[in-house]
Amino acid sequence: MSSRLRRALVDAGGALVFPLIAIVLSFVLGAFIVLATGNNPLTAYAALVRGAVGSPTAIGRTLLGATPLIFTGLAVAVAFRAGLFNIGGEGQLYIGAITAAWLGVTLGFLGALSIPIVLLACVVTGFLWGAIPGILKARFGAHEVITTIMLNYIGIYLTTYLALKPLRTEGLVPGTDAIDFAARIPFIGLGLGRANYGFLLALVAAVVAYLLLWRTGRGFQIRAVGLSPGAANYAGMGIGANTVLALAIGGAFAAIGGGVEVLGVYGKMTVPFVTGLGFNGIGVALLGRNHPAGVVLGALLFGGLASGAQEMQFSTDVPLQLTSVLLAVILLLVTATKLVELLFGKRARALAGARLEKGLG
Amino acid sequence: MDEIFGAPGQLLASTIRNATPLVFAALGGMFSERSGVVNIGLEGLMLISAFAGVVGAFLSGSAVVALAFALAAGLVFALIHALMCVTFEADQIISGTAINLLALGGTGFLMVSVFGAGGTSPRVEGFGEVPIPLLSSIPVVGPALFSQSVLVYLMYVMVPATFFVLFRTPFGLRLRATGESPEAVDTAGISVGRMRYYGVALSGLLASLGGIYLSMGILSAFTENMTNGRGFIALAALIFGRWNPIGAAGAALLFGFALAVTFSAPQEAIPNEFLQMIPYVLTIVALAAFGGRAIAPAAIGKPYRKE
């Protein structure tokens, strides 16, 4: 084994230590919660696993759930690499969704040809929307954590307005007109149920994010600003420009996620629309150590839990919201460096902790 | 004007009611952030307390028990945040985000477990209005300011009280010093960790007052995600008010006014959705105008490690 490969494997192993500890601890805690509801944790978890990966349909449901989370996870991860916290994935996804709902109908006559155009439009609107907190930060020093959260609400109200007033159609469920089936992202088939090719697009997006961050000069600058703003500034890299760009690129990723949900799953934007995808993207990114490959793994875990939760609620009477609690606990523990040190000694922390601390601006 | 916004007295009363949870949460955030711990979990602290209060009232029928439930829930969640941030040196923003998700998921889970269904809880006896004799009979201002729930009067008291504690007591001095220069505090023989636990615990107690006022002062039931961003708006009020209790309360009143307008402005003239955006837009404007120049406690966000 070459030394480079070995180092990469040790690095990957180290990066997995924290998330795995967090996942195991949260499931142990979850077992007590299940016990408290008067159910057998083993039965509940067996149903959870069965519902996530027990059959091709279950796997399809997991992939379907993971797809938007890969996009919103990337939205968080790219910004995080520049030392920025993008909590605006929810609003950014909505902006993409309304873009797709509108253009998908308007360009529906083009059939499948409209799909790339619509998704490209999502990139543009998401990029512009995502740039807003970047500009507010770079120009006015407004903290992006609060501005992105506020922009979530603004984005949700704005898209609600558009879906209910100018784009509203007659129908039982309030929302936009349905997009022609020929202009939607097709199902994968293979017995995977409603899973669509959006999942493959999400994988492509993860590769693009990787190449962008690690194989381009601009990506180098974004990461340099995240690692050491002072040094990046001294080297002549504009902190402001890279701040705006990182948040804008993040916004574009989340917006494609919204576009894929509309083109692949719902075929329109309803009011209310699916919620929580942006927020869960934060958990996905943190669990995946803000690396595109980790984001994919994290999204598959989240998607699997969401899919399994339905089976769990069906066959035991544990409310499916249990998985939201598990995810919150995972998130709570995933950066607790000192906890790992207390449990497993300083070496484990040195192995696992060093990389994360570098990533946090 | 009257037919557009209702009588001025009504708008003022509504401003006070909407500002109250924000003031409590902002004052809570002040104790936490002044000690050096960022608390973006205020939203979750309010939400879990709003829920716990309703459960307490549902089980006992007593407002006092409800209040005790709310304070306990806020305190427990705040202590989880402190445990993560102070003891385990976790990232404070991530821990706060997790607290928010835990409160959202946890209340969703418990709604089903306790009340059998999600959405809105059964109605409970809320905090009624207690008019203060004489003061409440002042024209216009009287009914708006002094014909409110006991929690609103508590809010009036808490603003100067927080100011006094922070700036006029040894405890306040130590707390502020912990947020500015933990090394100096440590050298003086005071435990940085303990001061931060106190700060975060106080933020939990104060945020829980805001939470229970939402579910049992304004409404008489719990609705899922009923905080709807108020914890974050409170955080912006704290920054806008430059980490000063009086300033933060003033900013919270401004945001409370924006929320009040949202509920009382005419629906036909401006689409509802745009009115509902106002508080959030205002928050961004306030941050952009003042956020950059506000000076945060120097050691905020950094875990303290003894050398």
mmCIF file of C-alpha atoms in Angstrom, chain A residues 33-34 37 80 85 87 136 140-143 145-147 149-151 153-155 157-161 164-165 279-280 282-283 286 313 318-322 324-329 331-339 342 349 356-357 360, chain B residues 40 43 80-81 84 87-91 93-99 101-106 108-109 112-113 118 224-225 227-230 232-233 235-236 239 271-274 276-277 279-281 283-284 287-293 305:
data_model
loop_
_atom_site.group_PDB
_atom_site.id
_atom_site.type_symbol
_atom_site.label_atom_id
_atom_site.label_comp_id
_atom_site.label_asym_id
_atom_site.label_seq_id
_atom_site.Cartn_x
_atom_site.Cartn_y
_atom_site.Cartn_z
ATOM 1 C CA ILE A 33 -36.933 6.794 24.910
ATOM 2 C CA VAL A 34 -38.525 3.826 23.115
ATOM 3 C CA THR A 37 -43.093 4.693 25.405
ATOM 4 C CA PHE A 80 -18.601 26.006 5.963
ATOM 5 C CA PHE A 85 -22.583 29.021 8.646
ATOM 6 C CA ILE A 87 -28.547 28.029 7.892
ATOM 7 C CA LEU A 136 -24.808 41.585 3.976
ATOM 8 C CA PHE A 140 -22.236 45.426 6.415
ATOM 9 C CA GLY A 141 -20.834 42.862 8.831
ATOM 10 C CA ALA A 142 -24.279 41.338 9.525
ATOM 11 C CA HIS A 143 -23.767 37.838 10.941
ATOM 12 C CA VAL A 145 -26.294 32.871 10.977
ATOM 13 C CA ILE A 146 -29.090 35.304 11.712
ATOM 14 C CA THR A 147 -29.496 36.748 8.210
ATOM 15 C CA ILE A 149 -32.383 32.279 9.181
ATOM 16 C CA MET A 150 -34.345 35.469 8.537
ATOM 17 C CA LEU A 151 -34.057 34.874 4.783
ATOM 18 C CA TYR A 153 -38.781 33.066 6.571
ATOM 19 C CA ILE A 154 -38.703 35.709 3.848
ATOM 20 C CA GLY A 155 -38.127 33.069 1.156
ATOM 21 C CA TYR A 157 -43.403 33.776 2.595
ATOM 22 C CA LEU A 158 -42.306 34.989 -0.845
ATOM 23 C CA THR A 159 -42.753 31.580 -2.481
ATOM 24 C CA THR A 160 -46.038 31.071 -0.625
ATOM 25 C CA TYR A 161 -47.255 34.340 -2.081
ATOM 26 C CA LEU A 164 -50.974 31.207 -3.949
ATOM 27 C CA LYS A 165 -51.466 34.362 -6.001
ATOM 28 C CA PHE A 279 -32.429 22.296 8.468
ATOM 29 C CA ASN A 280 -31.655 18.614 8.154
ATOM 30 C CA ILE A 282 -27.102 21.205 8.478
ATOM 31 C CA GLY A 283 -27.021 17.902 10.324
ATOM 32 C CA LEU A 286 -21.846 18.299 10.079
ATOM 33 C CA GLN A 313 -44.475 3.862 13.514
ATOM 34 C CA VAL A 318 -43.358 4.740 18.461
ATOM 35 C CA PRO A 319 -44.049 8.163 16.884
ATOM 36 C CA LEU A 320 -41.910 8.712 13.788
ATOM 37 C CA GLN A 321 -40.718 12.008 15.296
ATOM 38 C CA LEU A 322 -38.324 9.846 17.320
ATOM 39 C CA SER A 324 -35.886 13.881 14.606
ATOM 40 C CA VAL A 325 -34.863 13.506 18.229
ATOM 41 C CA LEU A 326 -32.136 11.011 17.273
ATOM 42 C CA LEU A 327 -30.825 13.366 14.605
ATOM 43 C CA ALA A 328 -30.755 16.290 17.033
ATOM 44 C CA VAL A 329 -28.804 14.221 19.544
ATOM 45 C CA LEU A 331 -25.828 16.780 15.961
ATOM 46 C CA LEU A 332 -25.434 17.714 19.613
ATOM 47 C CA LEU A 333 -22.687 15.146 20.123
ATOM 48 C CA VAL A 334 -20.869 15.318 16.822
ATOM 49 C CA THR A 335 -18.584 18.204 17.751
ATOM 50 C CA ALA A 336 -18.202 17.362 21.439
ATOM 51 C CA THR A 337 -14.437 16.847 21.195
ATOM 52 C CA LYS A 338 -13.902 16.721 24.932
ATOM 53 C CA LEU A 339 -16.495 13.982 25.331
ATOM 54 C CA LEU A 342 -13.101 11.638 28.264
ATOM 55 C CA ARG A 349 -9.379 13.032 20.036
ATOM 56 C CA LEU A 356 -12.722 19.368 12.480
ATOM 57 C CA GLU A 357 -11.153 22.214 14.403
ATOM 58 C CA LEU A 360 -14.358 25.684 11.922
ATOM 59 C CA ILE B 40 -28.686 30.452 19.138
ATOM 60 C CA GLU B 43 -35.621 29.446 19.864
ATOM 61 C CA ILE B 80 -27.568 20.491 27.975
ATOM 62 C CA HIS B 81 -26.239 23.424 25.929
ATOM 63 C CA MET B 84 -21.898 20.556 25.408
ATOM 64 C CA THR B 87 -17.693 20.862 29.528
ATOM 65 C CA PHE B 88 -17.397 19.015 26.216
ATOM 66 C CA GLU B 89 -16.043 22.003 24.239
ATOM 67 C CA ALA B 90 -18.468 21.442 21.373
ATOM 68 C CA ASP B 91 -19.009 24.133 18.770
ATOM 69 C CA ILE B 93 -23.416 27.341 17.124
ATOM 70 C CA ILE B 94 -23.778 23.666 16.285
ATOM 71 C CA SER B 95 -24.890 22.861 19.823
ATOM 72 C CA GLY B 96 -27.434 25.693 19.679
ATOM 73 C CA THR B 97 -28.723 24.438 16.328
ATOM 74 C CA ALA B 98 -29.017 20.949 17.812
ATOM 75 C CA ILE B 99 -30.949 22.358 20.792
ATOM 76 C CA LEU B 101 -33.827 20.694 16.415
ATOM 77 C CA LEU B 102 -34.130 18.734 19.664
ATOM 78 C CA ALA B 103 -36.890 21.059 20.886
ATOM 79 C CA LEU B 104 -38.690 20.902 17.528
ATOM 80 C CA GLY B 105 -38.399 17.111 17.204
ATOM 81 C CA GLY B 106 -38.926 16.543 20.918
ATOM 82 C CA GLY B 108 -43.377 16.887 17.939
ATOM 83 C CA PHE B 109 -42.659 13.476 19.503
ATOM 84 C CA VAL B 112 -48.082 12.504 19.862
ATOM 85 C CA SER B 113 -47.065 10.692 23.072
ATOM 86 C CA GLY B 118 -49.516 16.511 16.484
ATOM 87 C CA GLU B 224 -46.003 22.910 16.849
ATOM 88 C CA ASN B 225 -43.165 25.306 16.013
ATOM 89 C CA THR B 227 -42.024 30.195 18.251
ATOM 90 C CA ASN B 228 -41.650 30.619 14.471
ATOM 91 C CA GLY B 229 -38.265 32.365 14.588
ATOM 92 C CA ARG B 230 -38.876 34.518 17.673
ATOM 93 C CA PHE B 232 -33.656 34.310 16.450
ATOM 94 C CA ILE B 233 -35.385 37.699 16.368
ATOM 95 C CA LEU B 235 -30.976 37.238 19.290
ATOM 96 C CA ALA B 236 -30.972 39.997 16.687
ATOM 97 C CA ILE B 239 -27.086 42.365 18.943
ATOM 98 C CA PRO B 271 -50.806 40.634 0.515
ATOM 99 C CA ASN B 272 -50.658 38.894 3.849
ATOM 100 C CA GLU B 273 -47.376 37.161 3.008
ATOM 101 C CA PHE B 274 -45.578 40.484 2.591
ATOM 102 C CA GLN B 276 -45.601 38.599 7.586
ATOM 103 C CA MET B 277 -42.131 39.228 6.178
ATOM 104 C CA PRO B 279 -40.300 41.473 11.242
ATOM 105 C CA TYR B 280 -37.732 39.329 9.435
ATOM 106 C CA VAL B 281 -36.812 42.039 6.946
ATOM 107 C CA THR B 283 -34.234 42.162 11.644
ATOM 108 C CA ILE B 284 -31.916 41.998 8.650
ATOM 109 C CA LEU B 287 -28.300 43.860 11.692
ATOM 110 C CA ALA B 288 -26.948 45.404 8.505
ATOM 111 C CA ALA B 289 -27.221 48.891 9.968
ATOM 112 C CA PHE B 290 -25.788 48.123 13.398
ATOM 113 C CA GLY B 291 -24.549 44.550 13.436
ATOM 114 C CA GLY B 292 -21.126 45.344 12.096
ATOM 115 C CA ARG B 293 -20.454 48.092 14.553
ATOM 116 C CA ARG B 305 -9.157 25.625 27.913
#
